[in-house]
Coordinates of C-alpha atoms and ligand atoms in Angstrom, one line a residue:
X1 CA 75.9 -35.6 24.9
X2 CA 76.7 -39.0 25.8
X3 CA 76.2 -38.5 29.3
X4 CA 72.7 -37.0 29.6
X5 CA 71.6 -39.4 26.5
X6 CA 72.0 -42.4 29.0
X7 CA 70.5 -40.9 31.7
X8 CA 67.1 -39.8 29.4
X9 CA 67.2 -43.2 28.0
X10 CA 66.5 -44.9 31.5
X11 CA 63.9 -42.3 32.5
X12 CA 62.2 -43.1 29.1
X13 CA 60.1 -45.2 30.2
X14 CA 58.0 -43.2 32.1
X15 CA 54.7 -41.6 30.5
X16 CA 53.6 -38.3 32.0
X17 CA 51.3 -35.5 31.7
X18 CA 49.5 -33.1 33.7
X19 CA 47.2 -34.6 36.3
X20 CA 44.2 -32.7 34.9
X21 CA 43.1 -31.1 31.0
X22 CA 40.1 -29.1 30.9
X23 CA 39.0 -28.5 27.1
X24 CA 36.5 -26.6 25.0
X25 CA 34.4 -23.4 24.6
X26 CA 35.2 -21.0 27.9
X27 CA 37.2 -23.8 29.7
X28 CA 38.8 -20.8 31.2
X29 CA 35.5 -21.1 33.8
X30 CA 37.2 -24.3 35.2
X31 CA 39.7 -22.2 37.0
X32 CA 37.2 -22.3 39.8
X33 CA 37.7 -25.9 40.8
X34 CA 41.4 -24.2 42.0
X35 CA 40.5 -24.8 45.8
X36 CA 42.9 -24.1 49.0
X37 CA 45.2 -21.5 46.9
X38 CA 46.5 -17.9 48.3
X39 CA 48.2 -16.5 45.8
X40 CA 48.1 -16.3 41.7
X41 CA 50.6 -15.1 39.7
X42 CA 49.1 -14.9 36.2
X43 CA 52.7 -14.8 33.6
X44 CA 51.3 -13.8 30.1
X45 CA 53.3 -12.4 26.8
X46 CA 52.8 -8.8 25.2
X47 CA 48.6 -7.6 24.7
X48 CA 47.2 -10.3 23.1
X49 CA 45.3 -12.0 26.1
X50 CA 44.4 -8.6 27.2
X51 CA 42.9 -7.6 23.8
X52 CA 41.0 -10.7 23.7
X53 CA 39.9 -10.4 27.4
X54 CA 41.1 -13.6 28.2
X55 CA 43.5 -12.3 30.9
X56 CA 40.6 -10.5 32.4
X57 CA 38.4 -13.7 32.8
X58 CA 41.3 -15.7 34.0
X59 CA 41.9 -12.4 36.7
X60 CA 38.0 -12.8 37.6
X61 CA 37.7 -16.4 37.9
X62 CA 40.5 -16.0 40.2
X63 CA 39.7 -13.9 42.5
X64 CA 36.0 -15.2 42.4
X65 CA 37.7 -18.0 44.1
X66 CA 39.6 -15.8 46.8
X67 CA 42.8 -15.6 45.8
X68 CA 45.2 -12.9 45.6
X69 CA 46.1 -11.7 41.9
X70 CA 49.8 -10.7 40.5
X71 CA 50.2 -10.1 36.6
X72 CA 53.7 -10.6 35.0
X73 CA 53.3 -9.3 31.8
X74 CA 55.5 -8.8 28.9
X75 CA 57.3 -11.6 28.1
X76 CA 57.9 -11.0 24.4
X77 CA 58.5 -14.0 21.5
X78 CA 61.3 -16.9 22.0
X79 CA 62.0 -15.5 25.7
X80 CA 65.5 -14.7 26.9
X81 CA 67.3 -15.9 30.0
X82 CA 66.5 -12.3 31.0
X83 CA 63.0 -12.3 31.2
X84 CA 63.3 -15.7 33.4
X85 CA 65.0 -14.4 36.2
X86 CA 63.3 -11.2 36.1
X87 CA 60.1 -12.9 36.5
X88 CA 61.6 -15.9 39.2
X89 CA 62.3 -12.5 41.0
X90 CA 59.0 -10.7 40.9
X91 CA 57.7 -14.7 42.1
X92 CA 60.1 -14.5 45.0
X93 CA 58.4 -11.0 46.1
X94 CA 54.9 -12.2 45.8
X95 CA 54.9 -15.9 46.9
X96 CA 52.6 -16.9 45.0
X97 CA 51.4 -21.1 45.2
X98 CA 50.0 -20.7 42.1
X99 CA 51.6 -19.6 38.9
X100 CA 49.0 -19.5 35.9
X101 CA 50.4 -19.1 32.4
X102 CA 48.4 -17.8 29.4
X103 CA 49.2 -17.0 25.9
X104 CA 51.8 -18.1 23.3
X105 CA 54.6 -20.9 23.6
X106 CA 57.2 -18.3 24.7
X107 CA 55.1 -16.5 27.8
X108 CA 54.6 -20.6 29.1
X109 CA 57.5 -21.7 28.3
X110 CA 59.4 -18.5 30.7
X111 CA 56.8 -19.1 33.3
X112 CA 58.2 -22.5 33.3
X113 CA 61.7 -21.7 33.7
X114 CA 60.6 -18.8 36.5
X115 CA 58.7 -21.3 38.6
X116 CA 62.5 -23.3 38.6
X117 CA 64.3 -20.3 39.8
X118 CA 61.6 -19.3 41.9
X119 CA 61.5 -22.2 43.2
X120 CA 65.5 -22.7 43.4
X121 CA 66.8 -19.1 43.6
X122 CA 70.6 -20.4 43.9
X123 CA 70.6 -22.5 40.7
X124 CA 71.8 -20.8 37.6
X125 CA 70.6 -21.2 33.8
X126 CA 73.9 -23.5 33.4
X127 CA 72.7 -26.1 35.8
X128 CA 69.7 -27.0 34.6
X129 CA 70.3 -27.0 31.0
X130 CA 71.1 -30.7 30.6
X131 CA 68.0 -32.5 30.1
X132 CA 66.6 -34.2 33.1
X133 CA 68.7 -32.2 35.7
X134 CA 66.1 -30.2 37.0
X135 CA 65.7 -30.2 40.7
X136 CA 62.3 -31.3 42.4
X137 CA 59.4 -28.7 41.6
X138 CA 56.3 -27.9 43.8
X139 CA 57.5 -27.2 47.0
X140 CA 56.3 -23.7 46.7
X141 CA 53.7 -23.7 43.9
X142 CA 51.5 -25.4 41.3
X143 CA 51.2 -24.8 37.3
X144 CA 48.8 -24.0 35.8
X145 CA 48.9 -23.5 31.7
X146 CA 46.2 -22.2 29.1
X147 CA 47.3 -21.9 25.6
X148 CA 46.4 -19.1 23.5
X149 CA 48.4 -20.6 19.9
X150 CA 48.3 -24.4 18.7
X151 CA 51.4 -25.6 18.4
X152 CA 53.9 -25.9 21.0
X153 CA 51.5 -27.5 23.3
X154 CA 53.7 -26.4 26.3
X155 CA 50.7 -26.8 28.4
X156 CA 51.3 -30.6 28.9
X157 CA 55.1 -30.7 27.8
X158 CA 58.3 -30.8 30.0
X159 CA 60.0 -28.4 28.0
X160 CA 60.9 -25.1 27.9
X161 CA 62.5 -23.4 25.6
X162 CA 64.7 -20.3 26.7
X163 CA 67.2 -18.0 24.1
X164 CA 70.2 -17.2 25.1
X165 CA 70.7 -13.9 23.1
X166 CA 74.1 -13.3 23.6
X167 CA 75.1 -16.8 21.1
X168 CA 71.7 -16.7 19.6
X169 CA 71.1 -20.2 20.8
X170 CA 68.3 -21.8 21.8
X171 CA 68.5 -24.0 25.0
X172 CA 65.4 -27.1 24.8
X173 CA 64.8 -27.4 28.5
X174 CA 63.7 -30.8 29.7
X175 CA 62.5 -32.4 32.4
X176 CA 59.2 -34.1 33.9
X177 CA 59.8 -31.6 37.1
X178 CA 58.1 -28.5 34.3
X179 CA 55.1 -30.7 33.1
X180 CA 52.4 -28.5 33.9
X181 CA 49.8 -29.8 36.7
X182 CA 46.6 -28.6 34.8
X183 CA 46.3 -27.4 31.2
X184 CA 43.1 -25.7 30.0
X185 CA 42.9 -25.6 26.3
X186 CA 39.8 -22.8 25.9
X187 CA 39.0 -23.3 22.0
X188 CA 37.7 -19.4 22.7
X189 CA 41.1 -18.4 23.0
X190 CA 42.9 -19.5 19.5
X191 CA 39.8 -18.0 17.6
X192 CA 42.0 -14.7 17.7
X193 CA 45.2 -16.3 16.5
X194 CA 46.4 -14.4 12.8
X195 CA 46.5 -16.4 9.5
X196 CA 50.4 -16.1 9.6
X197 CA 51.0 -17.6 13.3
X198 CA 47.8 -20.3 12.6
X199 CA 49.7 -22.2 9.8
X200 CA 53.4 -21.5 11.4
X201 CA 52.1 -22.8 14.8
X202 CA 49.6 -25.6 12.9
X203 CA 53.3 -26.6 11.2
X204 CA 55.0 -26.6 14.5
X205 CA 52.3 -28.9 15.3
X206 CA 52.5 -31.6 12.9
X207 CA 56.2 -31.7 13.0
X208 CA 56.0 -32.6 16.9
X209 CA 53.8 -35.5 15.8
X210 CA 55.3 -36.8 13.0
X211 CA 58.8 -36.4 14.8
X212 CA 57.7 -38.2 18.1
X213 CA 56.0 -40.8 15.9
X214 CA 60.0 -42.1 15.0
X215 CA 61.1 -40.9 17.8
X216 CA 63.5 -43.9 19.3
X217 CA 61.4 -43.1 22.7
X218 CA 58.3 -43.4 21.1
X219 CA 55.9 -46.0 22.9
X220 CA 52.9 -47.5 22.6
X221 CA 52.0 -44.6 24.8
X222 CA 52.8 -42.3 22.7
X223 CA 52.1 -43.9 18.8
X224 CA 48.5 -43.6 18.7
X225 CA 48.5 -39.9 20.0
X226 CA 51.1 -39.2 17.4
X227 CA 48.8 -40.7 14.5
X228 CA 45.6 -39.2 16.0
X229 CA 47.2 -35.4 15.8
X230 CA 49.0 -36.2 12.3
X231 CA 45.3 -37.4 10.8
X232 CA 43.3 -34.3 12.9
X233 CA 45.8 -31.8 11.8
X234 CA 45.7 -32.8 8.0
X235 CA 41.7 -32.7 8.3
X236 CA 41.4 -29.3 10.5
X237 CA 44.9 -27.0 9.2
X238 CA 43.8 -25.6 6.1
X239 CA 40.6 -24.7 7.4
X240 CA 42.1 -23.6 10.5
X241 CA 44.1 -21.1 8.6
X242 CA 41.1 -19.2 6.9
X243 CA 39.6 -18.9 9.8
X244 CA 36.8 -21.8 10.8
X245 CA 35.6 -22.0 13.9
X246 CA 35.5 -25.7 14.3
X247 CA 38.7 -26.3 12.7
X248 CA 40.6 -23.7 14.9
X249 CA 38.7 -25.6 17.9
X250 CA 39.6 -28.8 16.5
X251 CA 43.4 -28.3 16.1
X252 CA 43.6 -26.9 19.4
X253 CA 42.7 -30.3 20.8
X254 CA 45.1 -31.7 18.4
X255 CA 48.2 -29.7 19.2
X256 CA 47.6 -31.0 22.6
X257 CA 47.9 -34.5 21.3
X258 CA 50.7 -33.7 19.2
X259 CA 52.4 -32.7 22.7
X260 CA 51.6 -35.6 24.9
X261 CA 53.2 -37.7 22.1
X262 CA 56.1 -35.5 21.9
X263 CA 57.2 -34.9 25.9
X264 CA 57.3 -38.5 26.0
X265 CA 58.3 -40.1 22.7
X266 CA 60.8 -36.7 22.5
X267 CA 61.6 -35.2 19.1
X268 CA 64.5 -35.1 16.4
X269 CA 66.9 -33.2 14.3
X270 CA 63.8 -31.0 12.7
X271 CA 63.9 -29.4 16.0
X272 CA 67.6 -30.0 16.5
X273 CA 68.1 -27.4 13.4
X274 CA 64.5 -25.2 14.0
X275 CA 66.1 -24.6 17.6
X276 CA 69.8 -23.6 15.7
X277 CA 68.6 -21.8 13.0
X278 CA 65.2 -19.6 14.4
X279 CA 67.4 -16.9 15.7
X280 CA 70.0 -17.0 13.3
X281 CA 67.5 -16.7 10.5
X282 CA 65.0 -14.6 12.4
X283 CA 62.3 -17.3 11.5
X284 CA 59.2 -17.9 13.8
X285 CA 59.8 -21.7 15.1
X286 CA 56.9 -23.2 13.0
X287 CA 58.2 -21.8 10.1
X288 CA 61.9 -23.5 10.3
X289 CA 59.9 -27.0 11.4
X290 CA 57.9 -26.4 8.1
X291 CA 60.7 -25.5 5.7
X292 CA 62.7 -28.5 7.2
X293 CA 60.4 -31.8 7.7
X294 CA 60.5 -32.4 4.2
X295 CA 63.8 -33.1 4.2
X296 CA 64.1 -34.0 7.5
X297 CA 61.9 -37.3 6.4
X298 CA 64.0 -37.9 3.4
X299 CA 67.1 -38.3 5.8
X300 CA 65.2 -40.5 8.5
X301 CA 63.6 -42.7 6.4
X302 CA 66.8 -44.5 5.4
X303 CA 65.8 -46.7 8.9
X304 CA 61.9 -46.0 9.3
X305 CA 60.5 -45.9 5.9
X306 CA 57.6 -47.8 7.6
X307 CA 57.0 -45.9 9.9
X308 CA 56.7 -43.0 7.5
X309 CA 54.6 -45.3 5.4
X310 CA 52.6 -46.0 8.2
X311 CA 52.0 -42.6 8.8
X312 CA 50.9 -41.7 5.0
X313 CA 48.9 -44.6 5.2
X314 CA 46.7 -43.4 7.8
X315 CA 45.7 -40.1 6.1
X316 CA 45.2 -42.1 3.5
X317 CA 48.4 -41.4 1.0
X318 CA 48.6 -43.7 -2.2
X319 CA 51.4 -45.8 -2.8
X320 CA 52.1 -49.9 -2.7
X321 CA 54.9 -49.8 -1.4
X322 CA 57.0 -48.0 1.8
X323 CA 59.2 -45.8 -0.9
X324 CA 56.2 -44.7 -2.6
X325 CA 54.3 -44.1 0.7
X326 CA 56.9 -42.1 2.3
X327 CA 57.4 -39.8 -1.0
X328 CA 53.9 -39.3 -0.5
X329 CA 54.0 -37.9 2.8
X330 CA 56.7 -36.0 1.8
X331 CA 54.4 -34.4 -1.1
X332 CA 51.7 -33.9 1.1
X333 CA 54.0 -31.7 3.3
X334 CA 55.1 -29.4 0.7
X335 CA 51.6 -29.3 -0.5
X336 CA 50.2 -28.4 2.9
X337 CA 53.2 -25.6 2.8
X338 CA 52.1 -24.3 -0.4
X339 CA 48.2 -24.3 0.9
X340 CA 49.8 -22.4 3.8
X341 CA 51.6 -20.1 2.0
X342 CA 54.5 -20.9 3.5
X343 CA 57.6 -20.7 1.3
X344 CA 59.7 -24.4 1.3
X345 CA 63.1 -23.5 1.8
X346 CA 64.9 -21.2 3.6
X347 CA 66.4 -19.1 0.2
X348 CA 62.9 -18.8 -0.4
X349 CA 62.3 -17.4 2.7
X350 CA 64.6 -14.4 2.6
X351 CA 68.2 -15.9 4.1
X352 CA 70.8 -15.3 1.8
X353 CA 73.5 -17.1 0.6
X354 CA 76.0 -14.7 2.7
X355 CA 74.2 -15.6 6.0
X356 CA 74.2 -19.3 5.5
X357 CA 77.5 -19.7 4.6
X358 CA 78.9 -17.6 7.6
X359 CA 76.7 -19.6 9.8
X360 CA 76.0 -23.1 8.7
X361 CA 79.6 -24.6 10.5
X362 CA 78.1 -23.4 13.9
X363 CA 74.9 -24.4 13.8
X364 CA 75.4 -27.9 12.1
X365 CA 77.5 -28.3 15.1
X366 CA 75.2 -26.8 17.6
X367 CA 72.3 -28.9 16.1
X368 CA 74.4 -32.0 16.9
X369 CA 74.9 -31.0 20.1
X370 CA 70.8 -30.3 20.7
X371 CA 69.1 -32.7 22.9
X372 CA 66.8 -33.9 20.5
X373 CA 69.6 -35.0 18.2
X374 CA 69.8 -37.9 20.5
X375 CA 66.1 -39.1 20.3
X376 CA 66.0 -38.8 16.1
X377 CA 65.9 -42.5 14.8
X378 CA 69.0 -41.9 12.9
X379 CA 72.1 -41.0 13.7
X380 CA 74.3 -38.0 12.4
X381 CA 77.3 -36.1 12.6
X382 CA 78.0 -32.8 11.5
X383 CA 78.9 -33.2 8.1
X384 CA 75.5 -34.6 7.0
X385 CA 74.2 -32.2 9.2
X386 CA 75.2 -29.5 7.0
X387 CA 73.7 -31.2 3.8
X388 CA 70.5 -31.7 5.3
X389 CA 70.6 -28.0 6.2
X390 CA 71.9 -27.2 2.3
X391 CA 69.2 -29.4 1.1
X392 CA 66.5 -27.4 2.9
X393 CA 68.2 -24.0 2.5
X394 CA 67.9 -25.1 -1.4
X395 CA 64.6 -26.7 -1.5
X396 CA 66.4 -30.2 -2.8
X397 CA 65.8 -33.5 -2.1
X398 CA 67.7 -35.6 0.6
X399 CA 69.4 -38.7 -1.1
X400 CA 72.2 -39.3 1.2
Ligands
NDP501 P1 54.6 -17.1 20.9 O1 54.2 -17.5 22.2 O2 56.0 -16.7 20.7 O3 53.7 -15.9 20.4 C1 53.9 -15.3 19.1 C2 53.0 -14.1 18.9 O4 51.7 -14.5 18.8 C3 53.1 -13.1 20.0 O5 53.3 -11.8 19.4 C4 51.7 -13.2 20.7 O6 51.3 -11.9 21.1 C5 50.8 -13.7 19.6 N1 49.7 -14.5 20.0 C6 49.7 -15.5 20.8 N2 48.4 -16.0 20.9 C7 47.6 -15.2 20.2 C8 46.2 -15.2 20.0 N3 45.4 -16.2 20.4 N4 45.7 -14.2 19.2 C9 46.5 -13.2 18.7 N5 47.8 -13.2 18.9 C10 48.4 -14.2 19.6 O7 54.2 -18.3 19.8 P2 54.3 -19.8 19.9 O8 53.1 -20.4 20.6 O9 54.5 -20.3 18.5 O10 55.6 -20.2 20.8 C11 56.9 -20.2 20.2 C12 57.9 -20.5 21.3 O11 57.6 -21.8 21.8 C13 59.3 -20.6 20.7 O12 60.2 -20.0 21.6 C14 59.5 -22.1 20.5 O13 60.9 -22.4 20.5 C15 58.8 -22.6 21.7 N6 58.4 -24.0 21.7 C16 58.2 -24.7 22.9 C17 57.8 -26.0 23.0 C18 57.6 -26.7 24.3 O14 57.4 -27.9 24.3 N7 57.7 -25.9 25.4 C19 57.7 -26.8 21.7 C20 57.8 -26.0 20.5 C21 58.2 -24.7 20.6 P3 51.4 -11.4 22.6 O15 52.8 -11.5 23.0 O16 50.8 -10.0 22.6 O17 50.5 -12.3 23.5
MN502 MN1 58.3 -27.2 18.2

């Protein structure tokens, strides 16, 4: 994507979040600085929130403050173009000049793309799925984003990403226009998160940091919340995932971290092939990031071993030299998995050979095509595309 590439490059050097992050135990409660708003339309996935009672605080808090109250519920795992327009439409009935999102990746990440075609009902999913096309946002409402899982950190990205079920592809979404203008990361809320979708989002996570932190639009913005999440998220994971407290609270914040890095210092092919092979695969998005950073590093680190050695050095990795530092960060990966219980490739995880061998043409080549092929430090074409993919599917090293 030659095109778009130079046009992201330019805008890369910009750093940008939302305006305003409220954090910790019933953040939620800081919904009432919201001041000289109408109307709320509150976007959330399937029960979850409900269950919790978190969408019935956010409903409260809302109303304490006078404003009027719409619920858009429903919006089920790795949301389809579908489910976008069907909620820009139930936006374009209500009006609403505030759109609050609560729950998962997936119910954010749709009430993103609504707010565009809410905002802009002539566009159509085609023109706006070049990165940094998006037309200019907040003429009709604010965003407002809490976070029920830790790991996509969609409450302070400027991405969005949207399935397109009849290819089975994933479309990455980007543009500063969707950074949220207030993300409220209630450590309440994750506290109800499963083991499963902890360490699968907790994976998801770390790969956003450790990408970002080679990202070729990484900055000295973004390096030291890229290093800060990485070290947090190897302290707080495990723990996370059987159920502390303090670690779930504590890898909430770092998720967030993780993100900031990310929407600025973007990502690489990880996510290029997560993106390509989640709905091939049927594999939660965390799960593919897990399976494939291993070997993912092993490719990259051809031109940043010290960057991966700088990384193992601050969690404090042994090794003298970069080779040995980088091979132990690659360890410590597969180690994390295994303390996860998350399986390392994807044979492992239940694709067969039949299924990757019908598929692995089309999504080496879709996963070139992926926007965040362009940010991954280095470069690659479809053929070692494909043995990066073998080498994960296989569980084998990268040597190439
Ligand atoms: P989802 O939002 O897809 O949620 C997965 C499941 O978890 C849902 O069934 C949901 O239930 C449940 N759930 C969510 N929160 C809780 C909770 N606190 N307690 C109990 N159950 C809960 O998960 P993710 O957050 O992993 O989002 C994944 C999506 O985000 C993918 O589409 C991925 O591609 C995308 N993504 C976006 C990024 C971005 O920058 N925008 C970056 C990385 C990934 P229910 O529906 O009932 O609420
Ligand atoms: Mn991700």
């Amino acid at each position: 994507m030659p095109e778009t590439a130079e046009g992201s490059c330019s805008i890369m050097s910009r750093f940008t979040l939302p305006r305003d992050i409220y954090y910790g135990e019933n953040a939620i409660g800081e919904l009432k600085n919201l001041k000289g708003y109408k109307r709320a339309i509150i976007v959330t996935g399937g029960s979850s929130m409900k269950k919790g009672g978190f969408l019935q605080k956010v409903e409260a808090v809302l109303k304490e403050n006078g404003l009027q109250v719409e619920l858009f519920e429903g919006v089920e795992p790795d949301p389809s173009i579908e489910t976008v327009f069907r909620g820009a439409e139930a936006m374009r009935k209500f009006e609403p000049d505030v759109i609050v999102a609560i729950g998962g990746g997936s119910p954010i990440d749709a009430a993103k793309a609504m707010w565009v075609f809410y905002e802009y009902p002539e566009k159509t999913f085609d023109d706006i799925k070049d990165p940094f096309t998006m037309p200019k946002l907040r003429t009709k409402a604010i965003f407002v984003a809490i976070p029920s899982t830790s790991g996509t950190a969609s409450e302070v990205t400027a991405f969005s990403v949207i399935t397109d079920y009849s290819t089975n592809i994933k479309y990455p979404l980007a543009d500063f226009e969707i950074t949220p203008d207030i993300a409220i990361l209630d450590t309440d809320i994750p506290q109800t998160m499963p083991e499963k979708l902890t360490a699968h989002t907790g994976m998801d996570a770390l790969t956003h940091a450790i990408e970002a932190y080679v990202a070729t639009a990484r900055s000295d913005f973004s390096d030291p919340l890229a290093l800060k999440a990485i070290s947090d998220i190897y302290d707080c994971l495990v723990d996370s995932y059987h159920g502390d407290k303090e670690a779930r609270g504590k890898m909430h914040i770092a998720q967030c971290l993780a993100g900031m890095a990310f929407s600025n210092a973007l990502l690489g092919i990880a996510h290029s092939l997560a993106h390509k092979t989640g709905a091939v695969f049927d594999i939660p998005h965390g799960c593919c990031n897990a399976i494939l950073l291993p070997s993912v590093i092993q490719y990259n680190s051809r031109v940043c071993m010290d960057r991966y050695a700088d990384i193992a050095k601050a969690i404090g990795l042994p090794g003298a030299t970069d080779k040995q530092l980088t091979d132990a960060l690659v360890e410590s990966i597969k180690e994390l998995n295994r303390k996860l219980d998350i399986k390392q490739s994807y044979k492992e995880n239940g694709v067969s050979e039949e299924l990757i061998n019908q598929n692995i043409e089309k999504i080496a080549e879709n996963a070139v095509k992926d926007p965040c092929t362009a940010s991954n430090p280095r470069e690659i074409d479809v053929e070692n595309m494909k043995k990066v993919l073998l080498c994960a599917y296989n569980g084998e090293d990268v040597t190439f």
